[in-house]
Coordinates of C-alpha atoms in Angstrom, one line a residue:
M11 CA 25.1 4.1 -45.5
K12 CA 26.7 7.2 -47.3
R13 CA 25.6 10.4 -45.7
K14 CA 25.6 13.4 -46.6
N15 CA 28.1 16.2 -46.0
L16 CA 26.9 19.5 -45.3
N17 CA 30.1 21.2 -44.1
L18 CA 30.6 23.0 -47.6
R19 CA 27.1 23.9 -48.5
N20 CA 26.6 25.1 -44.6
A21 CA 30.1 27.4 -45.3
F22 CA 29.0 28.5 -48.9
I23 CA 25.2 29.5 -47.2
L24 CA 27.4 31.6 -44.5
I25 CA 29.5 33.2 -47.2
I26 CA 26.9 34.5 -49.5
S27 CA 24.4 35.7 -46.4
T28 CA 27.7 37.6 -45.2
L29 CA 28.7 39.1 -48.3
V30 CA 24.8 40.3 -48.8
I31 CA 24.9 41.6 -45.8
V32 CA 28.4 43.8 -46.3
T33 CA 26.6 44.5 -49.7
V34 CA 23.6 46.2 -48.2
F35 CA 25.7 47.8 -45.2
N36 CA 28.4 49.3 -47.6
Q37 CA 25.6 50.6 -49.9
L38 CA 23.7 52.1 -46.9
E39 CA 27.3 53.1 -46.2
R40 CA 28.2 54.9 -49.5
K41 CA 24.7 56.5 -49.8
N42 CA 25.1 57.8 -46.4
Y43 CA 29.2 58.8 -47.5
Q44 CA 27.5 60.4 -50.4
S45 CA 25.1 62.3 -48.9
T46 CA 27.3 63.6 -46.7
I47 CA 30.0 65.0 -49.1
Q48 CA 27.0 66.0 -51.6
Q49 CA 25.6 68.1 -48.4
E50 CA 29.4 70.0 -48.0
Y51 CA 29.5 70.7 -51.8
M52 CA 25.8 72.0 -52.0
N53 CA 26.7 73.9 -48.5
S54 CA 30.2 75.8 -49.9
V55 CA 28.1 76.2 -53.5
N56 CA 25.6 78.3 -51.5
Y57 CA 28.2 80.6 -49.2
T58 CA 29.9 81.2 -52.4
L59 CA 26.8 82.3 -53.7
N60 CA 25.4 84.5 -50.7
K61 CA 29.0 86.1 -50.8
A62 CA 28.9 87.3 -54.1
E63 CA 25.1 88.7 -53.8
K64 CA 26.4 91.0 -51.6
F65 CA 29.6 91.7 -52.7
I66 CA 27.9 92.5 -56.0
N67 CA 25.2 94.7 -54.2
E68 CA 27.5 96.6 -52.1
N69 CA 29.6 96.7 -55.1
P70 CA 27.7 97.5 -58.5
D71 CA 30.3 98.6 -60.1
T72 CA 33.1 95.5 -59.1
H73 CA 33.0 92.7 -61.3
V74 CA 36.3 91.7 -60.3
L75 CA 36.1 88.8 -56.8
Q76 CA 38.4 86.3 -55.3
F77 CA 36.8 82.9 -54.0
A78 CA 37.8 79.5 -53.6
P79 CA 40.4 78.4 -56.5
D80 CA 37.3 75.3 -57.0
V81 CA 34.3 77.7 -57.8
S82 CA 33.2 79.5 -60.9
V83 CA 31.2 82.6 -60.4
I84 CA 29.4 83.9 -63.1
L85 CA 27.5 86.8 -64.0
I86 CA 25.1 86.5 -66.8
E87 CA 23.9 90.2 -67.4
E88 CA 22.2 91.5 -70.7
G89 CA 23.6 88.8 -72.2
T90 CA 26.4 89.1 -71.7
I91 CA 28.5 86.3 -69.6
K92 CA 31.2 87.0 -67.2
E93 CA 33.7 85.1 -64.8
L94 CA 33.9 86.9 -61.7
N95 CA 36.0 84.5 -59.6
Q96 CA 39.8 85.4 -60.7
E97 CA 41.3 82.9 -57.8
L98 CA 39.8 80.0 -60.4
T99 CA 41.8 77.1 -61.2
S100 CA 39.3 75.4 -63.5
A101 CA 39.8 77.4 -66.6
G102 CA 37.9 74.8 -68.5
L103 CA 35.0 74.7 -66.2
S104 CA 34.4 78.2 -66.2
T105 CA 34.6 78.0 -70.2
F106 CA 31.9 75.3 -70.2
L107 CA 29.9 76.9 -68.3
Q108 CA 30.0 80.1 -70.7
S109 CA 29.8 78.4 -74.1
F110 CA 27.6 75.5 -72.9
F111 CA 26.1 75.0 -70.0
V112 CA 24.6 78.5 -69.8
N113 CA 22.8 77.8 -73.8
S114 CA 22.1 74.4 -73.2
E115 CA 18.8 73.4 -72.5
D116 CA 19.2 72.0 -69.0
G117 CA 20.9 75.1 -68.5
Q118 CA 18.1 77.4 -69.7
E119 CA 15.7 75.3 -67.4
F120 CA 17.8 76.0 -64.7
L121 CA 18.0 79.4 -64.9
D122 CA 13.9 79.3 -65.4
N123 CA 13.8 77.4 -62.3
R124 CA 13.0 79.4 -59.6
A125 CA 14.1 76.8 -57.4
P126 CA 16.4 78.1 -54.7
E127 CA 17.8 74.5 -54.0
P128 CA 21.7 73.2 -55.7
V129 CA 21.5 71.1 -58.3
Y130 CA 24.2 68.2 -59.9
F131 CA 25.3 68.1 -63.1
S132 CA 27.4 66.0 -65.1
Y133 CA 28.4 66.1 -68.8
Q134 CA 31.0 64.9 -71.7
D135 CA 31.7 67.3 -74.3
D136 CA 33.0 66.1 -77.8
F137 CA 36.6 65.6 -76.7
N138 CA 34.9 62.8 -74.2
E139 CA 36.2 65.3 -71.5
T140 CA 33.9 65.0 -68.5
Y141 CA 32.6 67.9 -66.5
S142 CA 31.0 67.3 -63.0
F143 CA 29.2 70.3 -61.1
F144 CA 27.0 71.5 -58.1
S145 CA 25.3 74.9 -59.6
L146 CA 23.1 77.1 -58.0
K147 CA 21.7 80.6 -59.3
R148 CA 20.0 84.0 -57.8
R149 CA 18.8 87.2 -59.6
T150 CA 20.2 89.9 -58.7
K151 CA 20.0 93.4 -59.8
A152 CA 22.8 92.8 -61.7
G153 CA 21.6 90.1 -63.1
F154 CA 22.1 86.1 -63.0
I155 CA 25.1 85.0 -60.6
L156 CA 25.8 81.3 -61.6
V157 CA 27.9 79.5 -58.7
S158 CA 29.5 76.3 -59.6
K159 CA 31.3 74.3 -57.3
N160 CA 33.9 71.6 -59.7
A161 CA 32.7 68.1 -58.6
T162 CA 35.6 66.1 -60.0
A163 CA 37.0 65.7 -56.6
F164 CA 33.2 64.2 -55.2
E165 CA 33.1 62.3 -58.4
G166 CA 36.7 60.8 -57.6
Y167 CA 35.7 60.2 -54.0
L168 CA 33.2 58.2 -55.2
H169 CA 35.0 56.4 -57.4
N170 CA 37.5 55.3 -55.0
K171 CA 34.8 54.5 -52.3
E172 CA 33.5 51.9 -54.9
L173 CA 36.9 50.2 -55.9
L174 CA 37.4 50.4 -51.8
D175 CA 34.4 48.7 -51.3
F176 CA 34.9 46.3 -54.4
G177 CA 38.5 45.1 -53.2
L178 CA 36.7 45.4 -49.7
V179 CA 34.4 42.7 -50.7
M180 CA 36.9 40.4 -53.0
S181 CA 39.2 40.6 -49.8
L182 CA 36.5 38.7 -47.9
I183 CA 35.3 36.2 -50.6
T184 CA 38.7 35.2 -50.9
I185 CA 39.2 35.2 -47.0
F186 CA 36.3 33.5 -46.7
F187 CA 37.1 30.7 -49.5
V188 CA 40.3 30.2 -47.8
L189 CA 38.9 29.8 -44.4
V190 CA 36.4 27.1 -45.4
L191 CA 38.9 25.1 -47.8
F192 CA 41.1 25.5 -44.9
L193 CA 38.1 24.3 -42.2
N194 CA 37.3 21.3 -44.6
K195 CA 40.7 20.1 -45.0
R196 CA 41.4 20.6 -41.0
V197 CA 38.0 20.0 -39.6
F198 CA 35.6 19.4 -41.3
T199 CA 37.2 16.4 -43.2
R200 CA 38.5 14.9 -39.9
I201 CA 34.9 16.1 -38.1
S202 CA 33.0 13.6 -40.7
Q203 CA 35.6 10.5 -40.0
M204 CA 35.0 10.4 -36.5
T205 CA 30.8 11.2 -37.2
E206 CA 31.6 8.0 -39.3
L207 CA 33.8 6.3 -36.6
A208 CA 31.5 6.7 -34.3
Y209 CA 28.5 5.6 -36.7
E210 CA 30.5 2.0 -37.2
F211 CA 30.7 2.1 -33.0
S212 CA 27.1 2.4 -32.7
E213 CA 27.1 -1.2 -35.7
N214 CA 29.8 -2.8 -33.3
K215 CA 32.1 -2.5 -35.5
F216 CA 35.7 -1.7 -33.9
E217 CA 38.0 -2.2 -36.7
N218 CA 39.2 1.3 -37.6
S219 CA 40.4 4.4 -35.7
I220 CA 41.1 7.6 -36.1
E221 CA 44.3 8.9 -37.7
L222 CA 46.0 11.6 -35.8
Q223 CA 47.9 14.2 -38.1
S224 CA 49.0 17.1 -35.0
N225 CA 48.0 18.1 -31.0
D226 CA 45.1 20.3 -31.6
Q227 CA 41.5 20.2 -30.2
I228 CA 40.6 18.0 -32.8
D229 CA 43.3 15.6 -32.5
N230 CA 42.3 15.3 -28.9
L231 CA 38.7 14.5 -29.9
G232 CA 39.9 11.6 -31.7
I233 CA 42.2 10.8 -29.4
A234 CA 39.1 10.8 -26.8
L235 CA 37.0 8.8 -29.5
N236 CA 39.8 6.3 -30.3
K237 CA 40.2 5.4 -26.5
M238 CA 36.3 5.0 -26.4
G239 CA 36.3 2.6 -29.2
K240 CA 38.7 0.5 -27.5
T241 CA 36.6 0.2 -24.2
L242 CA 32.9 -0.4 -26.2
E243 CA 34.9 -2.8 -27.5
A244 CA 36.2 -4.5 -24.6
T245 CA 32.6 -4.3 -22.9
S246 CA 30.9 -5.5 -26.1
L247 CA 33.7 -8.3 -26.1
I248 CA 32.5 -8.9 -21.9
N249 CA 28.6 -8.0 -22.8
T250 CA 28.5 -10.9 -25.6
Q251 CA 30.4 -13.1 -23.7
E252 CA 28.0 -12.7 -20.7
R253 CA 25.1 -13.1 -22.9
K254 CA 26.8 -16.4 -24.3
L255 CA 26.7 -17.4 -20.6
L256 CA 23.1 -16.2 -20.0
M257 CA 22.2 -17.9 -23.0
H258 CA 23.4 -21.0 -22.4
V259 CA 22.0 -21.3 -18.5
Y260 CA 19.2 -20.1 -20.0
N261 CA 18.8 -23.2 -22.0
S262 CA 20.2 -25.3 -19.7
L263 CA 17.2 -24.6 -17.2
D264 CA 14.9 -27.4 -16.2
T265 CA 12.1 -25.1 -15.7
G266 CA 10.6 -23.7 -18.9
V267 CA 10.0 -20.1 -20.0
L268 CA 7.8 -18.8 -22.4
Y269 CA 6.7 -15.3 -23.3
V270 CA 3.1 -14.5 -24.9
E271 CA 3.0 -11.2 -26.4
E272 CA -1.0 -9.0 -26.6
D273 CA -1.0 -10.6 -30.5
F274 CA -0.6 -14.4 -28.7
T275 CA 2.5 -14.1 -30.1
I276 CA 5.1 -16.8 -28.7
T277 CA 8.4 -15.5 -27.8
D278 CA 11.5 -15.9 -25.9
L279 CA 11.4 -19.7 -25.6
N280 CA 14.3 -21.6 -23.7
T281 CA 15.1 -25.5 -24.7
I282 CA 12.4 -26.6 -21.9
G283 CA 9.6 -23.9 -23.5
Q284 CA 10.0 -24.3 -26.9
R285 CA 9.4 -28.6 -25.6
F286 CA 6.7 -27.9 -23.8
F287 CA 5.1 -25.6 -26.3
T288 CA 5.8 -28.2 -28.9
A289 CA 4.5 -31.4 -27.1
Y290 CA 1.7 -29.4 -25.3
M291 CA 0.7 -25.8 -26.0
K292 CA 0.7 -26.0 -29.8
N293 CA -2.5 -26.1 -31.1
D294 CA -3.3 -25.2 -35.0
E295 CA -7.1 -25.6 -34.6
G296 CA -7.3 -22.7 -32.0
R297 CA -7.6 -19.2 -33.0
F298 CA -3.6 -18.5 -31.9
G299 CA -2.2 -21.6 -32.4
I300 CA -2.8 -22.2 -28.7
D301 CA -4.7 -25.1 -26.6
S302 CA -8.3 -23.7 -26.4
H303 CA -7.6 -24.4 -22.3
Y304 CA -3.8 -22.5 -21.7
E305 CA -5.6 -20.0 -24.0
S306 CA -8.4 -19.8 -21.2
L307 CA -6.3 -18.9 -18.7
I308 CA -3.9 -16.5 -20.5
F309 CA -7.7 -14.5 -21.0
E310 CA -8.0 -14.8 -17.3
V311 CA -4.5 -13.2 -16.2
W312 CA -5.4 -10.2 -18.5
R313 CA -8.8 -9.9 -17.3
T314 CA -7.6 -9.9 -13.4
N315 CA -4.0 -9.3 -13.9
E316 CA -3.3 -11.8 -11.6
P317 CA -1.2 -14.3 -11.7
I318 CA -2.2 -17.6 -11.8
Q319 CA -0.3 -21.2 -10.6
V320 CA -2.1 -24.7 -11.6
E321 CA -1.2 -28.3 -12.1
I322 CA -1.6 -29.7 -15.2
Q323 CA -1.1 -33.6 -16.4
H324 CA -0.4 -34.4 -19.8
N325 CA -0.4 -38.1 -19.9
Q326 CA 1.8 -39.6 -17.3
L327 CA 3.8 -36.1 -16.8
I328 CA 2.6 -33.6 -13.9
F329 CA 3.5 -29.9 -14.9
D330 CA 3.0 -27.3 -12.6
V331 CA 2.4 -23.6 -15.0
R332 CA 2.4 -20.1 -13.5
F333 CA 1.6 -17.7 -15.6
I334 CA 2.6 -14.3 -14.8
P335 CA 1.2 -11.4 -15.8
I336 CA 4.3 -8.8 -17.0
E337 CA 3.9 -4.9 -16.9
I338 CA 5.7 -3.1 -18.9
D339 CA 6.5 1.1 -18.6
G340 CA 4.6 0.9 -15.6
K341 CA 1.1 0.3 -17.2
L342 CA -1.7 -0.6 -15.1
K343 CA -2.2 -3.4 -18.1
A344 CA -0.5 -6.5 -18.7
Q345 CA 1.9 -5.9 -21.6
G346 CA 2.2 -10.2 -21.5
V347 CA 1.7 -13.1 -19.4
L348 CA 5.2 -14.9 -18.8
L349 CA 5.0 -18.7 -18.4
I350 CA 6.8 -20.8 -16.0
T351 CA 6.6 -24.6 -16.7
K352 CA 8.0 -27.2 -14.3
D353 CA 8.0 -31.0 -14.2
I354 CA 7.0 -32.0 -11.4
T355 CA 6.4 -35.9 -12.2
T356 CA 9.2 -36.9 -9.9
D357 CA 8.2 -34.7 -7.0
K358 CA 4.8 -36.0 -7.1
Q359 CA 5.9 -39.6 -7.7
L360 CA 8.4 -39.4 -4.8
V361 CA 5.4 -39.3 -2.3
S362 CA 3.5 -42.0 -3.9
I363 CA 6.9 -44.0 -3.8
R364 CA 7.7 -43.1 -0.6
E365 CA 4.0 -44.7 0.5
D366 CA 3.9 -47.4 -2.5
L367 CA 7.6 -48.9 -1.2
I368 CA 6.4 -48.7 2.8
T369 CA 3.6 -50.5 1.9
N370 CA 4.8 -52.7 -1.1
V371 CA 8.3 -53.6 1.2
S372 CA 6.8 -53.7 4.4
H373 CA 4.1 -56.3 2.6
D374 CA 6.8 -58.0 0.9
L375 CA 9.0 -58.5 4.1
R376 CA 5.9 -59.3 6.3
T377 CA 4.8 -62.2 4.4
P378 CA 8.1 -63.8 4.6
L379 CA 8.6 -63.3 7.9
A380 CA 5.1 -64.0 9.1
T381 CA 5.7 -67.9 7.7
I382 CA 9.1 -67.9 8.7
Q383 CA 7.9 -66.8 12.3
G384 CA 4.8 -69.1 12.1
Y385 CA 6.9 -72.2 10.8
S386 CA 9.6 -71.7 13.1
E387 CA 7.6 -71.5 15.8
A388 CA 5.9 -74.9 14.6
I389 CA 9.4 -76.2 14.5
K390 CA 10.1 -75.1 18.6
D391 CA 6.6 -76.3 19.5
D392 CA 7.0 -79.6 18.0
I393 CA 3.7 -79.2 16.1
A394 CA 6.0 -80.8 13.1
E395 CA 5.3 -84.7 14.2
T396 CA 7.7 -86.5 11.5
T397 CA 11.5 -85.7 9.7
D398 CA 10.2 -85.0 6.9
E399 CA 7.5 -82.2 8.0
K400 CA 10.4 -80.2 9.8
N401 CA 12.2 -80.5 6.6
E402 CA 9.6 -79.2 4.9
M403 CA 9.3 -76.2 7.0
A404 CA 12.4 -75.9 7.0
R405 CA 12.4 -75.7 3.3
I406 CA 9.5 -73.6 3.2
I407 CA 11.4 -70.9 5.8
H408 CA 14.3 -71.3 3.6
D409 CA 12.6 -70.4 0.6
E410 CA 11.1 -67.3 2.0
A411 CA 14.6 -65.6 3.8
T412 CA 15.6 -66.6 0.0
Q413 CA 13.1 -64.2 -1.3
M414 CA 13.7 -61.6 1.4
S415 CA 17.1 -61.5 0.6
Q416 CA 16.5 -61.1 -3.4
M417 CA 14.2 -58.4 -2.8
I418 CA 16.9 -57.0 -0.6
T419 CA 20.0 -57.7 -2.7
S420 CA 18.0 -56.1 -5.9
L421 CA 17.3 -53.1 -4.3
L422 CA 20.5 -53.0 -3.5
T423 CA 21.9 -53.8 -6.8
V424 CA 19.8 -50.8 -8.5
S425 CA 21.5 -48.4 -5.4
R426 CA 25.4 -49.2 -5.8
T427 CA 24.7 -49.2 -9.9
K428 CA 23.3 -45.9 -9.7
A429 CA 25.5 -44.1 -7.6
G430 CA 28.3 -45.8 -10.0
F431 CA 29.4 -48.2 -7.8
S432 CA 29.0 -51.2 -9.2
E433 CA 31.2 -53.9 -11.3
L434 CA 31.0 -56.8 -13.6
N435 CA 32.3 -60.0 -13.0
K436 CA 32.2 -61.6 -16.3
E437 CA 33.0 -65.0 -17.3
S438 CA 32.2 -67.1 -20.3
V439 CA 28.7 -68.8 -19.5
L440 CA 26.7 -71.7 -21.7
I441 CA 23.5 -70.2 -22.7
S442 CA 21.1 -72.6 -22.6
A443 CA 22.5 -74.2 -19.4
F444 CA 21.9 -70.6 -18.1
F445 CA 18.5 -70.0 -19.5
H446 CA 17.2 -73.8 -18.3
K447 CA 18.7 -73.3 -14.5
V448 CA 16.6 -70.0 -14.3
I449 CA 13.5 -71.1 -15.3
N450 CA 13.5 -74.2 -13.0
R451 CA 13.4 -71.6 -9.8
F452 CA 9.8 -71.1 -11.5
S453 CA 8.9 -74.9 -12.5
E454 CA 6.1 -75.2 -9.3
R455 CA 4.7 -71.4 -9.9
L456 CA 4.8 -72.1 -13.3
N457 CA 2.7 -75.5 -13.1
S458 CA 0.3 -74.1 -10.2
E459 CA -0.4 -71.1 -12.5
K460 CA -0.7 -73.8 -15.8
I461 CA 1.9 -71.4 -17.6
E462 CA 3.8 -72.6 -20.0
C463 CA 7.5 -71.6 -20.7
D464 CA 9.7 -72.7 -23.1
L465 CA 13.1 -71.5 -24.4
V466 CA 14.1 -71.7 -27.9
V467 CA 18.1 -71.3 -28.4
K468 CA 19.2 -70.6 -32.2
P469 CA 22.3 -72.7 -33.7
G470 CA 25.2 -71.4 -33.5
T471 CA 24.8 -69.6 -30.0
S472 CA 27.0 -71.5 -27.3
H473 CA 28.6 -69.3 -25.1
Y474 CA 28.6 -65.6 -23.7
E475 CA 30.7 -63.2 -21.7
M476 CA 28.7 -61.9 -19.0
D477 CA 28.4 -61.9 -14.9
E478 CA 26.0 -64.7 -14.3
E479 CA 24.7 -63.3 -11.0
K480 CA 23.4 -60.2 -12.4
M481 CA 22.2 -61.4 -15.6
H482 CA 20.3 -64.2 -13.5
H483 CA 18.4 -62.0 -11.6
A484 CA 17.4 -59.3 -14.8
I485 CA 16.6 -62.9 -16.8
Y486 CA 14.8 -63.9 -13.2
N487 CA 12.6 -60.4 -13.0
L488 CA 11.5 -60.8 -16.6
I489 CA 10.2 -64.4 -16.0
D490 CA 8.7 -63.2 -12.5
N491 CA 7.3 -60.3 -14.0
A492 CA 5.5 -62.4 -17.0
I493 CA 4.2 -64.7 -14.6
H494 CA 3.0 -61.6 -11.9
Y495 CA 0.9 -60.2 -15.1
A496 CA -0.2 -63.3 -17.0
A497 CA -3.8 -63.3 -18.3
D498 CA -6.5 -64.3 -16.1
P499 CA -6.9 -68.4 -17.3
D500 CA -10.5 -67.9 -18.4
L501 CA -9.5 -65.6 -20.6
R502 CA -7.2 -67.7 -22.1
Y503 CA -6.9 -71.0 -23.9
K504 CA -3.4 -71.0 -23.2
R505 CA -1.3 -68.8 -21.2
Y506 CA 2.7 -69.3 -22.3
I507 CA 5.9 -67.4 -21.9
H508 CA 8.2 -67.5 -24.7
I509 CA 11.8 -67.5 -24.7
E510 CA 14.2 -67.3 -28.0
V511 CA 17.8 -66.2 -27.7
G512 CA 20.3 -65.9 -30.9
L513 CA 22.4 -64.6 -32.8
D514 CA 22.0 -61.4 -35.0
E515 CA 25.4 -61.5 -37.6
L516 CA 24.2 -58.3 -39.5
V517 CA 25.0 -56.3 -36.4
D518 CA 27.0 -58.8 -33.9
D519 CA 24.5 -58.4 -30.9
L520 CA 23.5 -62.0 -29.0
V521 CA 19.6 -60.9 -28.7
I522 CA 16.7 -62.1 -26.2
T523 CA 13.1 -62.2 -26.6
V524 CA 11.2 -62.9 -23.5
S525 CA 7.3 -62.7 -24.8
D526 CA 3.9 -63.7 -22.9
N527 CA 0.4 -63.2 -23.5
G528 CA -0.2 -61.6 -20.6
I529 CA -2.6 -58.2 -19.5
G530 CA 0.1 -56.1 -21.5
I531 CA 1.2 -52.9 -20.4
S532 CA -0.6 -49.8 -21.3
K533 CA 0.9 -47.1 -24.1
E534 CA 1.4 -44.1 -21.9
S535 CA 3.1 -46.0 -19.3
I536 CA 5.9 -47.9 -21.7
P537 CA 8.3 -44.6 -21.8
F538 CA 8.3 -45.1 -17.9
I539 CA 7.9 -48.9 -17.3
F540 CA 12.0 -48.9 -16.5
E541 CA 12.2 -46.2 -13.7
R542 CA 12.6 -47.4 -10.0
F543 CA 9.5 -48.1 -8.1
F544 CA 7.0 -47.3 -11.0
K545 CA 4.0 -49.4 -11.6
D546 CA 1.7 -49.1 -14.4
N547 CA -1.2 -49.9 -11.7
K548 CA -4.4 -48.4 -14.3
A549 CA -2.9 -51.4 -16.4
R550 CA -2.5 -54.1 -14.1
T551 CA -4.5 -54.0 -11.5
M552 CA -4.5 -57.6 -10.1
P553 CA -6.2 -59.3 -7.0
K554 CA -3.4 -59.5 -6.0
N555 CA 0.0 -57.5 -4.8
N556 CA 1.6 -55.9 -7.5
G557 CA 5.1 -55.7 -6.6
S558 CA 7.3 -53.5 -5.0
G559 CA 8.3 -51.7 -8.7
I560 CA 11.9 -51.8 -9.0
G561 CA 12.4 -55.4 -10.7
L562 CA 12.2 -54.1 -14.7
S563 CA 14.4 -51.0 -13.4
L564 CA 17.0 -53.5 -12.1
V565 CA 17.1 -55.3 -15.3
Y566 CA 17.1 -52.1 -17.2
T567 CA 20.3 -51.8 -14.9
V568 CA 22.0 -54.7 -16.0
I569 CA 21.2 -54.7 -19.1
T570 CA 23.0 -51.3 -19.7
E571 CA 25.8 -51.9 -17.9
H572 CA 26.8 -55.3 -19.9
G573 CA 26.5 -52.5 -22.8
G574 CA 23.0 -53.1 -24.5
K575 CA 20.0 -52.3 -24.5
I576 CA 16.1 -53.8 -23.8
E577 CA 13.2 -52.6 -25.5
V578 CA 9.5 -53.1 -25.1
E579 CA 6.8 -54.1 -27.5
S580 CA 2.9 -54.0 -25.4
T581 CA -0.3 -54.6 -26.5
Q582 CA -2.9 -54.2 -24.0
N583 CA -4.9 -57.8 -23.0
K584 CA -2.9 -59.1 -25.9
G585 CA 0.7 -59.4 -24.1
T586 CA 4.4 -57.9 -23.9
S587 CA 8.0 -58.8 -25.3
F588 CA 11.2 -57.6 -24.0
V589 CA 13.9 -57.7 -26.4
I590 CA 17.7 -57.7 -24.9
R591 CA 20.3 -56.7 -27.4
L592 CA 23.9 -57.4 -26.2
P593 CA 27.2 -56.8 -27.9
L594 CA 29.4 -59.7 -28.6

């Protein structure tokens, strides 16, 4: 922005003001000077007139006198005019008075006037000769006495005074102009440069600096300004870095921060806060674009000027939301409301998981342990009479112990994988044989539950490099899950599990699909089913125990270890499909 330079204008105003003041004072002094000299002349004329009158009255017959050489003393007696001052050096003045002034209208008016005060006259004759004088007349016994003092010196004084005053004014004007030009070059211009530089500093522009010319006070100010610029630049850089760091920390918080102003404008949102607002608070149907529930809570904070803390559930997530009134400038009423949101779903789940884990694991361990204990006591007490009965009891004990071992192994596998200690032992596995082996483990359960399980291996799919043991656990859990959550037999004409394995040549993936027509998974639970210990209790309530909640977490872990992906599509009361994609 172009800023006005007021220095020259102010300097000219100062010059004009100074000249006006000088002129006024000079005029007053000139008048005083003129009045003083004029009074001296008048006194001299009056003194001469008194002296002449006294001398003539005392010596009426003597008409020759001696007075000051610049004073004309004329006696006007019965039509005759005579100069009485023998010492008069200005004969021209006396001749002018005798021949012209006395006979002029001004002279006659002056002589006829009874005023006793001296009068100043100035005339110019035909030869451009100027006569200036002070005159005083008085009537005596001998006639009129006209005393006139030559005022040429008086005029000279005044003229010299005018020249002196004019020279003084011109000198002042010259000095002021020179001073202004000097100040403009050495002071005003440099101060303007420093002012512009200071404005640049205020806009965080530090490219320019003051060029030093001398070692005077102005340059000392420039040195200080340059140092200040360097300091400000360093401080600004540090502040910028700190601000970026704080913003990075602010946006990296796992806590959402939102600020609601008086007009319900949402400002100062960090990343989590923006997501929370977009997902849960934003509602275009509300008066302020905010969901009515949150709007009422904000109004309550403004009304009471007290903070509010509530737990709000959205779908499967639980949030701790605090509404804190913010006072600005010490005002008693809140000027805004700060919202602090934190996802406490995991914290809440940990409590439930701990209880469920104790309940489920203890149940899962208690049942086989009780079976093992019962059959082992039967063998010990010889309740089993035949060898076949003892072998059957031993087989049951073995199966129950195997189930316990598998559950513990699954827990350890998930924990080790999460901790980064798990390794893959890949080998080439025959696909068809692998899946038949897994399915055969469920033959008795499938028969008892009357669930059909079919396998389709598409042509071109024979071998795959994988960790057979871990992949076995993953597929086992998917089939076990399908059996566990199969639909009620009374609601299905036929219950089935369909497994299909094939190649997706377009993206070079091995695709495994495990689908069923069971009870399905609720839409709200689908994003969380692969989390450890998560169970869709609302949608999967069954008469029997519904497991520990680690099966699908193990599946996800194993598939991820193999570099693959797993997706799920499910509709409640219709069925579920798990689709696994493994890179070739």
